CSV table of C-alpha atoms in Angstrom, one decimal:
chain,number,residue,atom,x,y,z
A,3,MET,CA,111.7,107.2,96.0
A,4,LYS,CA,110.4,104.2,98.0
A,5,ILE,CA,107.3,105.0,100.0
A,6,LEU,CA,105.2,102.8,102.3
A,7,VAL,CA,101.7,104.1,102.6
A,8,PHE,CA,99.0,102.9,105.1
A,9,THR,CA,95.6,104.0,104.0
A,10,SER,CA,91.9,103.6,104.4
A,11,LYS,CA,88.6,105.5,104.0
A,12,LEU,CA,87.6,107.7,101.1
A,13,LYS,CA,89.6,110.5,102.7
A,14,GLY,CA,92.8,108.4,102.3
A,15,LEU,CA,91.8,107.6,98.7
A,16,LYS,CA,91.5,111.3,97.9
A,17,CYS,CA,95.1,111.8,99.2
A,18,LEU,CA,96.3,109.0,96.9
A,19,GLU,CA,95.1,111.1,94.0
A,20,VAL,CA,97.9,113.5,94.9
A,21,LEU,CA,100.5,110.7,94.9
A,22,PHE,CA,99.3,109.3,91.6
A,23,SER,CA,98.8,112.6,89.8
A,24,LYS,CA,102.1,114.2,90.8
A,25,PHE,CA,104.5,111.3,91.7
A,26,ASN,CA,103.2,108.2,90.1
A,27,ASP,CA,106.8,107.1,89.3
A,28,ASP,CA,107.7,106.7,93.0
A,29,GLU,CA,107.8,103.1,94.2
A,30,TYR,CA,104.9,102.6,96.5
A,31,ILE,CA,103.7,99.7,98.7
A,32,PHE,CA,100.2,100.4,99.9
A,33,ILE,CA,98.9,98.8,103.1
A,34,VAL,CA,95.1,99.0,102.7
A,35,SER,CA,92.4,98.5,105.4
A,36,ASN,CA,88.7,99.0,105.7
A,37,PRO,CA,86.6,101.0,105.3
A,38,ASP,CA,86.5,101.6,101.6
A,39,ALA,CA,89.4,99.1,100.8
A,40,GLU,CA,87.7,98.0,97.6
A,41,GLN,CA,87.7,101.4,96.0
A,42,ILE,CA,91.2,102.1,97.2
A,43,ILE,CA,92.5,98.9,95.8
A,44,GLU,CA,90.8,99.6,92.4
A,45,ASN,CA,92.5,103.0,92.3
A,46,ILE,CA,95.9,101.5,93.2
A,47,GLU,CA,95.6,98.8,90.5
A,48,GLN,CA,94.6,101.4,87.9
A,49,ASN,CA,97.8,103.2,88.7
A,50,ASN,CA,99.9,100.0,88.5
A,51,HIS,CA,101.1,99.9,92.0
A,52,LYS,CA,101.4,97.1,94.6
A,53,TYR,CA,99.3,96.7,97.7
A,54,MET,CA,98.7,94.4,100.6
A,55,LEU,CA,95.9,94.2,103.0
A,56,LEU,CA,96.6,95.2,106.6
A,57,ASN,CA,97.1,91.9,108.5
A,58,ASP,CA,99.8,90.0,110.3
A,59,SER,CA,101.3,88.8,107.1
A,60,SER,CA,101.8,92.3,105.7
A,61,LEU,CA,103.1,93.7,109.0
A,62,ASN,CA,105.6,90.8,109.2
A,63,TRP,CA,106.7,91.5,105.6
A,64,ILE,CA,107.4,95.1,106.6
A,65,LYS,CA,109.3,94.1,109.7
A,66,SER,CA,111.5,91.7,107.6
A,67,LYS,CA,112.9,94.7,105.7
A,68,ASP,CA,116.1,96.4,106.8
A,69,GLU,CA,115.9,99.6,108.9
A,70,LYS,CA,115.4,102.7,106.8
A,71,TYR,CA,114.4,100.5,103.8
A,72,PHE,CA,111.7,103.0,102.8
A,73,ASP,CA,112.4,106.6,102.2
A,74,TRP,CA,109.0,107.5,103.7
A,75,LEU,CA,106.2,106.0,105.7
A,76,LEU,CA,102.9,107.8,105.2
A,77,ASN,CA,99.7,107.4,107.3
A,78,LEU,CA,96.8,108.6,105.2
A,79,TRP,CA,93.7,107.8,107.4
A,80,ALA,CA,94.7,104.2,108.2
A,81,GLY,CA,93.8,104.5,111.9
A,82,PHE,CA,96.8,102.2,112.7
A,83,ILE,CA,99.0,102.8,115.7
A,84,PHE,CA,102.6,102.3,114.7
A,85,ASP,CA,105.2,100.5,116.8
A,86,GLU,CA,109.0,101.0,116.7
A,87,ASP,CA,109.4,97.9,114.5
A,88,ILE,CA,107.3,99.5,111.7
A,89,LEU,CA,108.5,103.1,112.2
A,90,SER,CA,112.2,102.1,112.0
A,91,ARG,CA,111.8,100.7,108.5
A,92,ALA,CA,111.4,104.2,107.1
A,93,ASN,CA,113.9,107.1,107.0
A,94,LYS,CA,111.1,109.7,107.5
A,95,SER,CA,107.4,109.5,108.4
A,96,LEU,CA,104.3,111.6,108.1
A,97,ASN,CA,100.9,111.4,109.6
A,98,LEU,CA,98.1,113.6,108.2
A,99,HIS,CA,96.0,114.4,111.3
A,100,PRO,CA,92.8,116.5,111.3
A,101,SER,CA,93.6,118.6,114.3
A,102,TYR,CA,95.7,121.5,115.4
A,103,LEU,CA,98.2,119.6,117.5
A,104,PRO,CA,98.9,119.4,120.4
A,105,TYR,CA,95.1,119.8,120.7
A,106,GLY,CA,93.1,116.9,119.5
A,107,ARG,CA,95.5,114.0,119.9
A,108,GLY,CA,93.9,110.6,119.1
A,109,LYS,CA,90.3,110.0,118.0
A,110,PHE,CA,87.6,112.5,117.3
A,111,PRO,CA,89.7,115.7,117.4
A,112,ILE,CA,87.1,117.8,115.6
A,113,LEU,CA,84.3,116.9,117.9
A,114,ARG,CA,86.6,117.7,120.9
A,115,ALA,CA,87.6,121.0,119.3
A,116,VAL,CA,83.9,122.1,119.2
A,117,LYS,CA,83.0,120.6,122.6
A,118,LEU,CA,86.0,122.1,124.4
A,119,GLY,CA,86.3,125.3,122.3
A,120,GLN,CA,89.9,124.4,121.2
A,121,PRO,CA,91.7,125.3,118.0
A,122,ALA,CA,90.9,123.2,115.0
A,123,GLY,CA,93.2,122.5,112.0
A,124,VAL,CA,95.4,120.3,110.0
A,125,THR,CA,98.7,118.9,111.1
A,126,MET,CA,101.3,116.8,109.3
A,127,HIS,CA,103.7,115.4,111.8
A,128,GLN,CA,106.4,112.8,112.2
A,129,MET,CA,105.2,109.6,113.7
A,130,THR,CA,106.5,108.3,117.0
A,131,THR,CA,105.4,105.5,119.3
A,132,ASP,CA,103.6,108.2,121.3
A,133,LEU,CA,100.3,108.8,119.5
A,134,ASP,CA,100.2,112.2,117.7
A,135,GLU,CA,103.1,113.6,119.7
A,136,GLY,CA,105.8,113.7,116.9
A,137,ALA,CA,107.4,116.9,115.7
A,138,ILE,CA,105.3,119.1,113.4
A,139,ILE,CA,106.2,119.2,109.8
A,140,TYR,CA,103.3,121.4,108.6
A,141,GLN,CA,100.4,122.9,110.5
A,142,GLU,CA,97.5,125.2,109.6
A,143,GLU,CA,94.7,126.4,111.9
A,144,VAL,CA,91.2,126.2,110.5
A,145,PRO,CA,89.3,129.2,112.0
A,146,TYR,CA,85.7,128.7,113.2
A,147,SER,CA,83.2,130.5,115.3
A,148,PHE,CA,80.0,129.6,117.1
A,149,PRO,CA,77.4,128.7,116.3
A,150,ILE,CA,78.8,125.7,114.3
A,151,THR,CA,78.1,122.0,114.5
A,152,GLY,CA,80.7,119.2,114.7
A,153,GLY,CA,79.7,118.1,111.2
A,154,GLN,CA,80.2,121.6,109.7
A,155,LEU,CA,83.6,122.0,111.3
A,156,TYR,CA,84.5,118.4,110.2
A,157,ASP,CA,83.7,119.2,106.6
A,158,LYS,CA,85.9,122.4,106.7
A,159,VAL,CA,88.9,120.6,108.4
A,160,ILE,CA,88.8,117.5,106.1
A,161,GLU,CA,88.7,119.7,103.0
A,162,ARG,CA,91.7,121.7,104.3
A,163,CYS,CA,93.5,118.4,105.1
A,164,TRP,CA,93.3,117.3,101.4
A,165,ILE,CA,94.2,120.8,100.1
A,166,SER,CA,97.2,121.1,102.5
A,167,PHE,CA,98.5,117.6,101.6
A,168,ASN,CA,98.1,118.5,97.9
A,169,GLN,CA,100.0,121.8,98.3
A,170,GLU,CA,102.7,120.7,100.9
A,171,TRP,CA,103.6,117.1,100.0
A,172,PRO,CA,105.6,118.1,96.9
A,173,HIS,CA,107.8,120.3,99.1
A,174,ILE,CA,107.9,118.0,102.1
A,175,ARG,CA,108.9,114.8,100.3
A,176,THR,CA,112.2,116.2,99.1
A,177,SER,CA,113.1,118.6,101.8
A,178,ASN,CA,115.2,118.1,104.9
A,179,ASN,CA,111.9,118.6,106.9
A,180,ILE,CA,112.4,121.5,109.1
A,181,SER,CA,110.1,120.3,111.9
A,182,LYS,CA,109.4,121.7,115.3
A,183,PRO,CA,108.7,119.8,118.4
A,184,GLN,CA,105.2,120.1,119.9
A,185,ASP,CA,104.4,122.2,122.9
A,186,THR,CA,105.3,120.2,126.0
A,187,LYS,CA,104.8,123.0,128.6
A,188,GLN,CA,101.5,121.5,129.6
A,189,LYS,CA,99.9,118.1,129.4
A,190,TYR,CA,97.5,117.5,126.5
A,191,PRO,CA,95.4,114.4,126.6
A,192,THR,CA,95.4,111.7,123.9
A,193,TYR,CA,92.0,110.0,123.2
A,194,ARG,CA,92.0,106.4,122.1
């Protein structure tokens, strides 16, 4: 399987452990950005895979590939907003997002959950050019009750993100992805 992975942060690195421990024979190209790029690159090299830094050159390389060149495009904490030129290079896509979509689209979803009293959770969804609006592949609510700080809820949600990715990616990667569209009955804001 040919998989393009955008990743950054130690949270992204933790997700790479799942790829390397269970599916190290897949053909990966990693697009790495800061923070924590050095540690991520070291781990990628230890597992004998290829990487590029996120820059115009790597994006142009991706765009030079045929449509559907990759089986999967994964966004594991890269913080990159994908345009159609990048999305079209993969047959399927998955963004691991620390919110219970459609709540918490964009940045700081956990802080907004606490501030607005909205559901918190983990969502793996298809990527579209509309930020965090793609069909839901997997979703899990992370229950919480007040009093709780943003930091406490953050720790709970991030831990569930990794656990959910670890448990669900093996099924998702080879399935026909029975996904469901997000609720469009009311307008949910996206924060950039």
